[in-house]
PDB file of C-alpha atoms in Angstrom:
ATOM      1  CA  MET A1263      53.984  82.537  92.084  1.00  0.00           C
ATOM      2  CA  ALA A1264      55.899  85.340  93.800  1.00  0.00           C
ATOM      3  CA  GLU A1265      53.395  85.466  96.669  1.00  0.00           C
ATOM      4  CA  MET A1266      53.548  81.689  97.087  1.00  0.00           C
ATOM      5  CA  VAL A1267      57.356  81.680  97.199  1.00  0.00           C
ATOM      6  CA  THR A1268      57.297  84.506  99.739  1.00  0.00           C
ATOM      7  CA  LEU A1269      54.917  82.480 101.901  1.00  0.00           C
ATOM      8  CA  TYR A1270      57.179  79.434 101.706  1.00  0.00           C
ATOM      9  CA  ASP A1271      60.160  81.637 102.560  1.00  0.00           C
ATOM     10  CA  HIS A1272      58.473  82.823 105.753  1.00  0.00           C
ATOM     11  CA  LEU A1273      57.342  79.325 106.748  1.00  0.00           C
ATOM     12  CA  PHE A1274      60.672  77.593 106.182  1.00  0.00           C
ATOM     13  CA  GLU A1275      62.551  80.493 107.740  1.00  0.00           C
ATOM     14  CA  GLN A1276      60.994  79.489 111.055  1.00  0.00           C
ATOM     15  CA  CYS A1277      62.898  76.199 110.702  1.00  0.00           C
ATOM     16  CA  ASP A1278      66.131  77.976 109.705  1.00  0.00           C
ATOM     17  CA  LEU A1279      65.790  76.726 106.136  1.00  0.00           C
ATOM     18  CA  ARG A1280      66.161  78.619 102.884  1.00  0.00           C
ATOM     19  CA  THR A1281      64.021  78.107  99.787  1.00  0.00           C
ATOM     20  CA  ALA A1282      64.482  78.652  96.078  1.00  0.00           C
ATOM     21  CA  ALA A1283      61.891  78.693  93.299  1.00  0.00           C
ATOM     22  CA  MET A1284      62.245  76.597  90.153  1.00  0.00           C
ATOM     23  CA  LEU A1285      59.860  76.560  87.170  1.00  0.00           C
ATOM     24  CA  LEU A1286      59.775  73.562  84.827  1.00  0.00           C
ATOM     25  CA  THR A1287      57.944  72.710  81.601  1.00  0.00           C
ATOM     26  CA  PRO A1288      57.486  69.509  79.554  1.00  0.00           C
ATOM     27  CA  VAL A1289      60.461  70.481  77.386  1.00  0.00           C
ATOM     28  CA  ASP A1290      62.681  70.445  80.462  1.00  0.00           C
ATOM     29  CA  PHE A1291      61.918  66.741  80.862  1.00  0.00           C
ATOM     30  CA  ASP A1292      61.893  65.748  77.200  1.00  0.00           C
ATOM     31  CA  ASP A1293      65.150  67.441  76.197  1.00  0.00           C
ATOM     32  CA  GLY A1294      68.147  65.529  77.525  1.00  0.00           C
ATOM     33  CA  HIS A1295      70.422  68.559  77.859  1.00  0.00           C
ATOM     34  CA  ARG A1296      67.835  70.682  79.650  1.00  0.00           C
ATOM     35  CA  ARG A1297      66.993  67.795  81.968  1.00  0.00           C
ATOM     36  CA  ALA A1298      70.655  67.424  82.887  1.00  0.00           C
ATOM     37  CA  TYR A1299      70.934  71.170  83.594  1.00  0.00           C
ATOM     38  CA  TRP A1300      67.973  71.430  85.967  1.00  0.00           C
ATOM     39  CA  ARG A1301      68.861  68.186  87.722  1.00  0.00           C
ATOM     40  CA  THR A1302      72.348  69.556  88.384  1.00  0.00           C
ATOM     41  CA  ALA A1303      70.897  72.831  89.648  1.00  0.00           C
ATOM     42  CA  LEU A1304      68.432  70.965  91.849  1.00  0.00           C
ATOM     43  CA  GLN A1305      71.156  68.786  93.332  1.00  0.00           C
ATOM     44  CA  ASP A1306      73.286  71.869  94.034  1.00  0.00           C
ATOM     45  CA  LEU A1307      70.398  73.435  95.944  1.00  0.00           C
ATOM     46  CA  LEU A1308      69.889  70.290  98.006  1.00  0.00           C
ATOM     47  CA  ASN A1309      73.615  70.028  98.725  1.00  0.00           C
ATOM     48  CA  GLN A1310      73.519  73.569 100.105  1.00  0.00           C
ATOM     49  CA  GLY A1311      70.557  72.795 102.340  1.00  0.00           C
ATOM     50  CA  VAL A1312      68.131  74.831 100.247  1.00  0.00           C
ATOM     51  CA  VAL A1313      64.550  73.558  99.907  1.00  0.00           C
ATOM     52  CA  PRO A1314      63.484  73.824  96.240  1.00  0.00           C
ATOM     53  CA  ILE A1315      59.933  75.033  95.566  1.00  0.00           C
ATOM     54  CA  ILE A1316      59.177  73.583  92.138  1.00  0.00           C
ATOM     55  CA  ASN A1317      56.188  74.560  90.046  1.00  0.00           C
ATOM     56  CA  THR A1318      54.990  74.321  86.469  1.00  0.00           C
ATOM     57  CA  ASN A1319      55.519  77.323  84.250  1.00  0.00           C
ATOM     58  CA  ASP A1320      51.808  77.654  83.478  1.00  0.00           C
ATOM     59  CA  ALA A1321      52.331  80.443  80.956  1.00  0.00           C
ATOM     60  CA  VAL A1322      54.018  78.074  78.499  1.00  0.00           C
ATOM     61  CA  ALA A1323      53.620  74.578  79.988  1.00  0.00           C
ATOM     62  CA  TRP A1324      50.284  73.450  78.605  1.00  0.00           C
ATOM     63  CA  ASN A1325      47.057  74.476  76.961  1.00  0.00           C
ATOM     64  CA  LYS A1326      43.903  73.574  78.845  1.00  0.00           C
ATOM     65  CA  GLU A1327      42.009  73.025  75.595  1.00  0.00           C
ATOM     66  CA  THR A1328      44.502  70.448  74.339  1.00  0.00           C
ATOM     67  CA  SER A1329      44.011  68.339  77.466  1.00  0.00           C
ATOM     68  CA  ALA A1330      40.224  68.235  77.214  1.00  0.00           C
ATOM     69  CA  GLY A1331      38.864  64.739  76.823  1.00  0.00           C
ATOM     70  CA  THR A1332      41.920  62.972  78.196  1.00  0.00           C
ATOM     71  CA  THR A1333      41.265  60.155  80.613  1.00  0.00           C
ATOM     72  CA  CYS A1334      42.353  59.911  84.209  1.00  0.00           C
ATOM     73  CA  THR A1335      44.374  56.770  83.513  1.00  0.00           C
ATOM     74  CA  ASP A1336      45.879  57.937  80.240  1.00  0.00           C
ATOM     75  CA  THR A1337      49.581  57.160  80.683  1.00  0.00           C
ATOM     76  CA  ALA A1338      50.539  59.755  78.089  1.00  0.00           C
ATOM     77  CA  LEU A1339      48.772  62.430  80.134  1.00  0.00           C
ATOM     78  CA  ALA A1340      50.640  61.468  83.292  1.00  0.00           C
ATOM     79  CA  LEU A1341      53.963  61.420  81.452  1.00  0.00           C
ATOM     80  CA  GLN A1342      53.417  64.949  80.189  1.00  0.00           C
ATOM     81  CA  VAL A1343      53.861  67.790  82.654  1.00  0.00           C
ATOM     82  CA  ARG A1344      50.435  69.421  82.514  1.00  0.00           C
ATOM     83  CA  ASP A1345      49.889  70.297  86.171  1.00  0.00           C
ATOM     84  CA  ASN A1346      51.605  70.023  89.537  1.00  0.00           C
ATOM     85  CA  ASP A1347      50.446  66.426  90.037  1.00  0.00           C
ATOM     86  CA  SER A1348      52.139  65.142  86.894  1.00  0.00           C
ATOM     87  CA  LEU A1349      55.103  67.412  87.648  1.00  0.00           C
ATOM     88  CA  ALA A1350      55.456  65.834  91.092  1.00  0.00           C
ATOM     89  CA  ALA A1351      55.254  62.326  89.619  1.00  0.00           C
ATOM     90  CA  ARG A1352      57.906  63.066  87.013  1.00  0.00           C
ATOM     91  CA  LEU A1353      60.181  64.667  89.600  1.00  0.00           C
ATOM     92  CA  ALA A1354      59.774  61.782  92.040  1.00  0.00           C
ATOM     93  CA  CYS A1355      60.752  59.252  89.391  1.00  0.00           C
ATOM     94  CA  GLU A1356      63.569  61.370  87.959  1.00  0.00           C
ATOM     95  CA  LEU A1357      65.075  61.672  91.444  1.00  0.00           C
ATOM     96  CA  LYS A1358      64.328  58.005  92.284  1.00  0.00           C
ATOM     97  CA  SER A1359      62.320  59.025  95.333  1.00  0.00           C
ATOM     98  CA  ASP A1360      61.045  56.301  97.642  1.00  0.00           C
ATOM     99  CA  LEU A1361      57.731  58.018  98.242  1.00  0.00           C
ATOM    100  CA  LEU A1362      55.527  60.578  96.515  1.00  0.00           C
ATOM    101  CA  LEU A1363      52.875  62.404  98.543  1.00  0.00           C
ATOM    102  CA  LEU A1364      50.088  64.017  96.540  1.00  0.00           C
ATOM    103  CA  ILE A1365      48.213  66.526  98.670  1.00  0.00           C
ATOM    104  CA  SER A1366      44.466  66.907  98.194  1.00  0.00           C
ATOM    105  CA  ASP A1367      41.543  68.697  99.829  1.00  0.00           C
ATOM    106  CA  VAL A1368      39.954  65.317 100.647  1.00  0.00           C
ATOM    107  CA  ASP A1369      41.227  62.347 102.665  1.00  0.00           C
ATOM    108  CA  GLY A1370      42.185  60.373  99.559  1.00  0.00           C
ATOM    109  CA  VAL A1371      40.436  58.501  96.763  1.00  0.00           C
ATOM    110  CA  TYR A1372      36.691  57.885  96.985  1.00  0.00           C
ATOM    111  CA  THR A1373      34.486  55.790  94.729  1.00  0.00           C
ATOM    112  CA  ALA A1374      32.343  58.909  94.230  1.00  0.00           C
ATOM    113  CA  PRO A1375      32.568  62.558  95.295  1.00  0.00           C
ATOM    114  CA  PRO A1376      32.836  62.625  99.124  1.00  0.00           C
ATOM    115  CA  GLY A1377      29.466  63.228 100.720  1.00  0.00           C
ATOM    116  CA  SER A1378      27.510  61.877  97.779  1.00  0.00           C
ATOM    117  CA  PRO A1379      25.283  58.797  98.231  1.00  0.00           C
ATOM    118  CA  GLY A1380      27.249  55.547  98.249  1.00  0.00           C
ATOM    119  CA  ALA A1381      30.675  57.197  98.254  1.00  0.00           C
ATOM    120  CA  ARG A1382      33.253  54.925  99.875  1.00  0.00           C
ATOM    121  CA  PHE A1383      36.824  55.693 100.853  1.00  0.00           C
ATOM    122  CA  VAL A1384      39.538  53.701  99.047  1.00  0.00           C
ATOM    123  CA  ALA A1385      42.362  52.926 101.480  1.00  0.00           C
ATOM    124  CA  GLU A1386      44.419  50.937  98.956  1.00  0.00           C
ATOM    125  CA  TYR A1387      44.454  51.431  95.194  1.00  0.00           C
ATOM    126  CA  GLU A1388      45.965  48.492  93.312  1.00  0.00           C
ATOM    127  CA  VAL A1389      47.562  49.492  90.015  1.00  0.00           C
ATOM    128  CA  THR A1390      47.668  46.991  87.165  1.00  0.00           C
ATOM    129  CA  LYS A1391      51.119  46.229  85.803  1.00  0.00           C
ATOM    130  CA  ASN A1392      49.965  46.492  82.196  1.00  0.00           C
ATOM    131  CA  PRO A1393      48.803  49.947  80.988  1.00  0.00           C
ATOM    132  CA  GLU A1394      46.739  48.205  78.301  1.00  0.00           C
ATOM    133  CA  TYR A1395      44.209  47.293  80.980  1.00  0.00           C
ATOM    134  CA  ASP A1396      43.578  50.926  81.921  1.00  0.00           C
ATOM    135  CA  THR A1397      40.050  52.158  81.331  1.00  0.00           C
ATOM    136  CA  HIS A1398      38.393  55.555  81.003  1.00  0.00           C
ATOM    137  CA  SER A1399      36.910  55.068  84.468  1.00  0.00           C
ATOM    138  CA  PRO A1400      39.292  53.144  86.738  1.00  0.00           C
ATOM    139  CA  LEU A1401      38.064  50.083  88.577  1.00  0.00           C
ATOM    140  CA  VAL A1402      38.725  49.629  92.290  1.00  0.00           C
ATOM    141  CA  ASN A1403      37.659  46.270  93.698  1.00  0.00           C
ATOM    142  CA  GLY A1404      35.333  45.858  90.734  1.00  0.00           C
ATOM    143  CA  GLU A1405      33.707  49.254  91.213  1.00  0.00           C
ATOM    144  CA  PHE A1406      34.028  52.169  88.799  1.00  0.00           C
ATOM    145  CA  LEU A1407      35.218  55.473  90.215  1.00  0.00           C
ATOM    146  CA  ASN A1408      33.050  58.524  89.725  1.00  0.00           C
ATOM    147  CA  PHE A1409      35.008  61.772  89.939  1.00  0.00           C
ATOM    148  CA  GLY A1410      33.627  65.138  90.899  1.00  0.00           C
ATOM    149  CA  GLU A1411      34.799  68.583  89.878  1.00  0.00           C
ATOM    150  CA  ALA A1412      38.411  69.637  90.350  1.00  0.00           C
ATOM    151  CA  SER A1413      39.326  71.684  93.397  1.00  0.00           C
ATOM    152  CA  SER A1414      39.045  75.441  93.046  1.00  0.00           C
ATOM    153  CA  VAL A1415      42.682  75.768  94.158  1.00  0.00           C
ATOM    154  CA  GLY A1416      44.155  73.277  91.684  1.00  0.00           C
ATOM    155  CA  THR A1417      44.154  72.470  87.991  1.00  0.00           C
ATOM    156  CA  GLY A1418      43.906  68.699  87.793  1.00  0.00           C
ATOM    157  CA  GLY A1419      41.650  67.394  90.523  1.00  0.00           C
ATOM    158  CA  MET A1420      41.509  63.744  91.585  1.00  0.00           C
ATOM    159  CA  LYS A1421      41.674  62.535  87.974  1.00  0.00           C
ATOM    160  CA  SER A1422      45.091  64.072  87.574  1.00  0.00           C
ATOM    161  CA  LYS A1423      46.283  62.779  90.938  1.00  0.00           C
ATOM    162  CA  ILE A1424      45.288  59.206  90.141  1.00  0.00           C
ATOM    163  CA  ALA A1425      46.815  59.366  86.655  1.00  0.00           C
ATOM    164  CA  SER A1426      50.067  60.682  88.102  1.00  0.00           C
ATOM    165  CA  ALA A1427      50.039  58.172  90.958  1.00  0.00           C
ATOM    166  CA  VAL A1428      49.413  55.234  88.612  1.00  0.00           C
ATOM    167  CA  TRP A1429      52.290  56.246  86.367  1.00  0.00           C
ATOM    168  CA  ALA A1430      54.676  56.823  89.286  1.00  0.00           C
ATOM    169  CA  VAL A1431      53.862  53.457  90.878  1.00  0.00           C
ATOM    170  CA  ARG A1432      54.630  51.702  87.602  1.00  0.00           C
ATOM    171  CA  GLN A1433      58.032  53.406  87.633  1.00  0.00           C
ATOM    172  CA  GLY A1434      58.768  52.048  91.115  1.00  0.00           C
ATOM    173  CA  THR A1435      57.798  54.969  93.370  1.00  0.00           C
ATOM    174  CA  SER A1436      55.305  54.470  96.195  1.00  0.00           C
ATOM    175  CA  VAL A1437      52.451  56.986  96.278  1.00  0.00           C
ATOM    176  CA  VAL A1438      50.005  58.208  98.913  1.00  0.00           C
ATOM    177  CA  ILE A1439      47.193  60.702  98.322  1.00  0.00           C
ATOM    178  CA  ILE A1440      46.246  62.492 101.533  1.00  0.00           C
ATOM    179  CA  ARG A1441      44.367  65.542 102.779  1.00  0.00           C
ATOM    180  CA  GLY A1442      46.761  68.453 103.140  1.00  0.00           C
ATOM    181  CA  SER A1443      44.798  70.105 105.943  1.00  0.00           C
ATOM    182  CA  ARG A1444      45.129  67.021 108.140  1.00  0.00           C
ATOM    183  CA  PHE A1445      47.333  67.808 111.137  1.00  0.00           C
ATOM    184  CA  ASN A1446      50.766  66.167 110.779  1.00  0.00           C
ATOM    185  CA  CYS A1447      49.676  64.497 107.538  1.00  0.00           C
ATOM    186  CA  ILE A1448      53.238  64.090 106.244  1.00  0.00           C
ATOM    187  CA  THR A1449      54.712  62.728 109.472  1.00  0.00           C
ATOM    188  CA  ASP A1450      51.745  60.378 109.878  1.00  0.00           C
ATOM    189  CA  VAL A1451      52.476  58.838 106.480  1.00  0.00           C
ATOM    190  CA  MET A1452      56.205  58.641 107.205  1.00  0.00           C
ATOM    191  CA  ASN A1453      55.465  56.917 110.515  1.00  0.00           C
ATOM    192  CA  GLY A1454      53.494  54.223 108.725  1.00  0.00           C
ATOM    193  CA  MET A1455      50.052  55.229 109.926  1.00  0.00           C
ATOM    194  CA  ASP A1456      47.074  53.994 107.932  1.00  0.00           C
ATOM    195  CA  VAL A1457      46.059  57.350 106.458  1.00  0.00           C
ATOM    196  CA  GLY A1458      45.235  58.489 102.949  1.00  0.00           C
ATOM    197  CA  THR A1459      45.050  56.254  99.883  1.00  0.00           C
ATOM    198  CA  PHE A1460      48.106  54.073  99.339  1.00  0.00           C
ATOM    199  CA  PHE A1461      48.866  53.036  95.749  1.00  0.00           C
ATOM    200  CA  THR A1462      50.369  49.592  95.201  1.00  0.00           C
ATOM    201  CA  LEU A1463      51.308  47.571  92.144  1.00  0.00           C
ATOM    202  CA  GLU A1464      49.329  44.381  91.640  1.00  0.00           C
ATOM    203  CA  GLU A1465      51.026  41.301  93.033  1.00  0.00           C
ATOM    204  CA  LYS A1466      53.031  39.094  90.714  1.00  0.00           C
ATOM    205  CA  ASN A1467      51.877  35.597  89.929  1.00  0.00           C
ATOM    206  CA  GLU A1468      53.653  32.569  91.388  1.00  0.00           C
ATOM    207  CA  ALA A1469      55.834  31.986  88.320  1.00  0.00           C
ATOM    208  CA  GLU A1470      57.065  35.593  88.347  1.00  0.00           C
ATOM    209  CA  ASN A1471      57.811  35.417  92.064  1.00  0.00           C
ATOM    210  CA  GLN A1472      59.806  32.211  91.635  1.00  0.00           C
ATOM    211  CA  LEU A1473      61.801  33.802  88.814  1.00  0.00           C
ATOM    212  CA  ASP A1474      62.604  36.836  90.962  1.00  0.00           C
ATOM    213  CA  ILE A1475      63.733  34.600  93.823  1.00  0.00           C
ATOM    214  CA  ARG A1476      66.076  32.644  91.565  1.00  0.00           C
ATOM    215  CA  GLU A1477      67.578  35.826  90.130  1.00  0.00           C
ATOM    216  CA  GLU A1478      68.191  37.463  93.488  1.00  0.00           C
ATOM    217  CA  THR A1479      71.491  36.400  95.014  1.00  0.00           C
ATOM    218  CA  ILE A1480      72.164  35.746  98.684  1.00  0.00           C
ATOM    219  CA  LYS A1481      74.367  38.844  98.745  1.00  0.00           C
ATOM    220  CA  GLN A1482      71.518  41.023  97.497  1.00  0.00           C
ATOM    221  CA  ILE A1483      69.175  39.600 100.110  1.00  0.00           C
ATOM    222  CA  ALA A1484      71.727  40.211 102.866  1.00  0.00           C
ATOM    223  CA  THR A1485      72.324  43.767 101.647  1.00  0.00           C
ATOM    224  CA  LYS A1486      68.617  44.543 101.667  1.00  0.00           C
ATOM    225  CA  ALA A1487      68.255  43.052 105.133  1.00  0.00           C
ATOM    226  CA  ARG A1488      71.115  45.215 106.389  1.00  0.00           C
ATOM    227  CA  GLU A1489      69.634  48.358 104.834  1.00  0.00           C
ATOM    228  CA  ALA A1490      66.245  47.560 106.328  1.00  0.00           C
ATOM    229  CA  SER A1491      67.851  47.037 109.734  1.00  0.00           C
ATOM    230  CA  ILE A1492      69.531  50.448 109.597  1.00  0.00           C
ATOM    231  CA  LEU A1493      66.288  52.106 108.524  1.00  0.00           C
ATOM    232  CA  LEU A1494      64.342  50.352 111.271  1.00  0.00           C
ATOM    233  CA  ASN A1495      66.842  51.331 113.961  1.00  0.00           C
ATOM    234  CA  SER A1496      66.688  54.981 112.906  1.00  0.00           C
ATOM    235  CA  SER A1497      62.882  55.034 112.894  1.00  0.00           C
ATOM    236  CA  THR A1498      60.653  56.259 115.686  1.00  0.00           C
ATOM    237  CA  PRO A1499      59.355  53.710 118.228  1.00  0.00           C
ATOM    238  CA  GLU A1500      55.889  54.064 116.732  1.00  0.00           C
ATOM    239  CA  ALA A1501      57.173  53.383 113.207  1.00  0.00           C
ATOM    240  CA  ARG A1502      59.096  50.315 114.422  1.00  0.00           C
ATOM    241  CA  ALA A1503      56.016  49.010 116.195  1.00  0.00           C
ATOM    242  CA  ASN A1504      53.938  49.508 113.051  1.00  0.00           C
ATOM    243  CA  ALA A1505      56.550  47.669 110.967  1.00  0.00           C
ATOM    244  CA  ILE A1506      56.623  44.736 113.388  1.00  0.00           C
ATOM    245  CA  ASP A1507      52.829  44.583 113.451  1.00  0.00           C
ATOM    246  CA  HIS A1508      52.801  44.585 109.652  1.00  0.00           C
ATOM    247  CA  LEU A1509      55.307  41.710 109.516  1.00  0.00           C
ATOM    248  CA  ALA A1510      53.328  39.765 112.108  1.00  0.00           C
ATOM    249  CA  ASP A1511      50.164  40.185 110.050  1.00  0.00           C
ATOM    250  CA  LYS A1512      51.978  38.940 106.949  1.00  0.00           C
ATOM    251  CA  LEU A1513      53.305  35.870 108.788  1.00  0.00           C
ATOM    252  CA  LEU A1514      49.872  35.010 110.139  1.00  0.00           C
ATOM    253  CA  LYS A1515      48.281  35.549 106.738  1.00  0.00           C
ATOM    254  CA  HIS A1516      50.727  33.138 105.079  1.00  0.00           C
ATOM    255  CA  GLU A1517      51.059  30.724 108.013  1.00  0.00           C
ATOM    256  CA  ASP A1518      49.677  27.703 106.148  1.00  0.00           C
ATOM    257  CA  GLU A1519      51.856  28.402 103.127  1.00  0.00           C
ATOM    258  CA  ILE A1520      54.981  28.736 105.288  1.00  0.00           C
ATOM    259  CA  ILE A1521      54.293  25.471 107.115  1.00  0.00           C
ATOM    260  CA  ARG A1522      53.581  23.673 103.836  1.00  0.00           C
ATOM    261  CA  GLU A1523      56.826  24.883 102.253  1.00  0.00           C
ATOM    262  CA  ASN A1524      58.762  23.982 105.399  1.00  0.00           C
ATOM    263  CA  GLU A1525      57.427  20.425 105.237  1.00  0.00           C
ATOM    264  CA  ILE A1526      58.596  20.190 101.625  1.00  0.00           C
ATOM    265  CA  ASP A1527      62.062  21.394 102.654  1.00  0.00           C
ATOM    266  CA  ILE A1528      62.229  18.770 105.409  1.00  0.00           C
ATOM    267  CA  LYS A1529      61.299  15.954 103.017  1.00  0.00           C
ATOM    268  CA  GLN A1530      63.891  17.134 100.504  1.00  0.00           C
ATOM    269  CA  ALA A1531      66.523  17.311 103.252  1.00  0.00           C
ATOM    270  CA  GLU A1532      65.715  13.797 104.410  1.00  0.00           C
ATOM    271  CA  ALA A1533      65.826  12.495 100.828  1.00  0.00           C
ATOM    272  CA  ALA A1534      69.215  14.158 100.341  1.00  0.00           C
ATOM    273  CA  GLY A1535      70.586  12.346 103.398  1.00  0.00           C
ATOM    274  CA  MET A1536      71.019  15.410 105.614  1.00  0.00           C
ATOM    275  CA  PHE A1537      71.885  14.622 109.215  1.00  0.00           C
ATOM    276  CA  ILE A1538      68.774  14.428 111.387  1.00  0.00           C
ATOM    277  CA  SER A1539      70.370  16.811 113.901  1.00  0.00           C
ATOM    278  CA  LEU A1540      70.573  19.536 111.248  1.00  0.00           C
ATOM    279  CA  ILE A1541      66.961  18.974 110.235  1.00  0.00           C
ATOM    280  CA  GLU A1542      65.798  19.177 113.849  1.00  0.00           C
ATOM    281  CA  PHE A1543      67.874  22.344 114.306  1.00  0.00           C
ATOM    282  CA  SER A1544      66.180  23.983 111.311  1.00  0.00           C
ATOM    283  CA  ILE A1545      62.749  23.030 112.670  1.00  0.00           C
ATOM    284  CA  ARG A1546      63.466  24.510 116.095  1.00  0.00           C
ATOM    285  CA  HIS A1547      64.831  27.732 114.583  1.00  0.00           C
TER     286      HIS A1547
END
């Protein structure tokens, strides 16, 4: 740990940044008082411009024998801090982070160990909303995943990363698993490039979507639009272009649905006696 912190010190020092080490255990998350203490300490470090280097206290955090036989999608495993993957997931959700990056020695999730016959890269991993549907071997597009051995430089391997990612996504944090040795891997993800495996929550059904729309007020929609505008304006040209391309793809994908709903709106407006000039204005715009 000391050597790792020293390395981080030297690396961040080149960017005129200071670092500080912090060790956490499951008790630090489960005990309310302890959680409040370390969160306060962490916030103080961030307020002072210090980059926290957080790690599990392996000497007391977990027993490798007690975790034997657990499954990669076992929610209880992901909730418990047993390695740096689950630690990262818990931290991301505790701090309400927008994005969690899990660094691996491979490009992301594969259906089988990379290089083995039939192994395919999984660009998008859809997480079910209900943990009851989790299985011992996760399904991706109807295909079971076959995991290889854990990396020699880590404790959890891809099983742990997927378990942690699945749990974090269900808590509302986006997750990407990416190869750490890839040049500019972090900035590529932040710029919206299609790299690594992106974890998403399964789409809601039509009834759930309609309920969400009814519950969301116009003020909330306007606030989100304003926040998105600020974020877009502060992004790099490449990120803005990627966002616009993504929106264009969504519009084209749902073109028929949009036109159909617009026709329904027009008929309802006509039935309600709305002036034809207003209806024509809405069609043109």
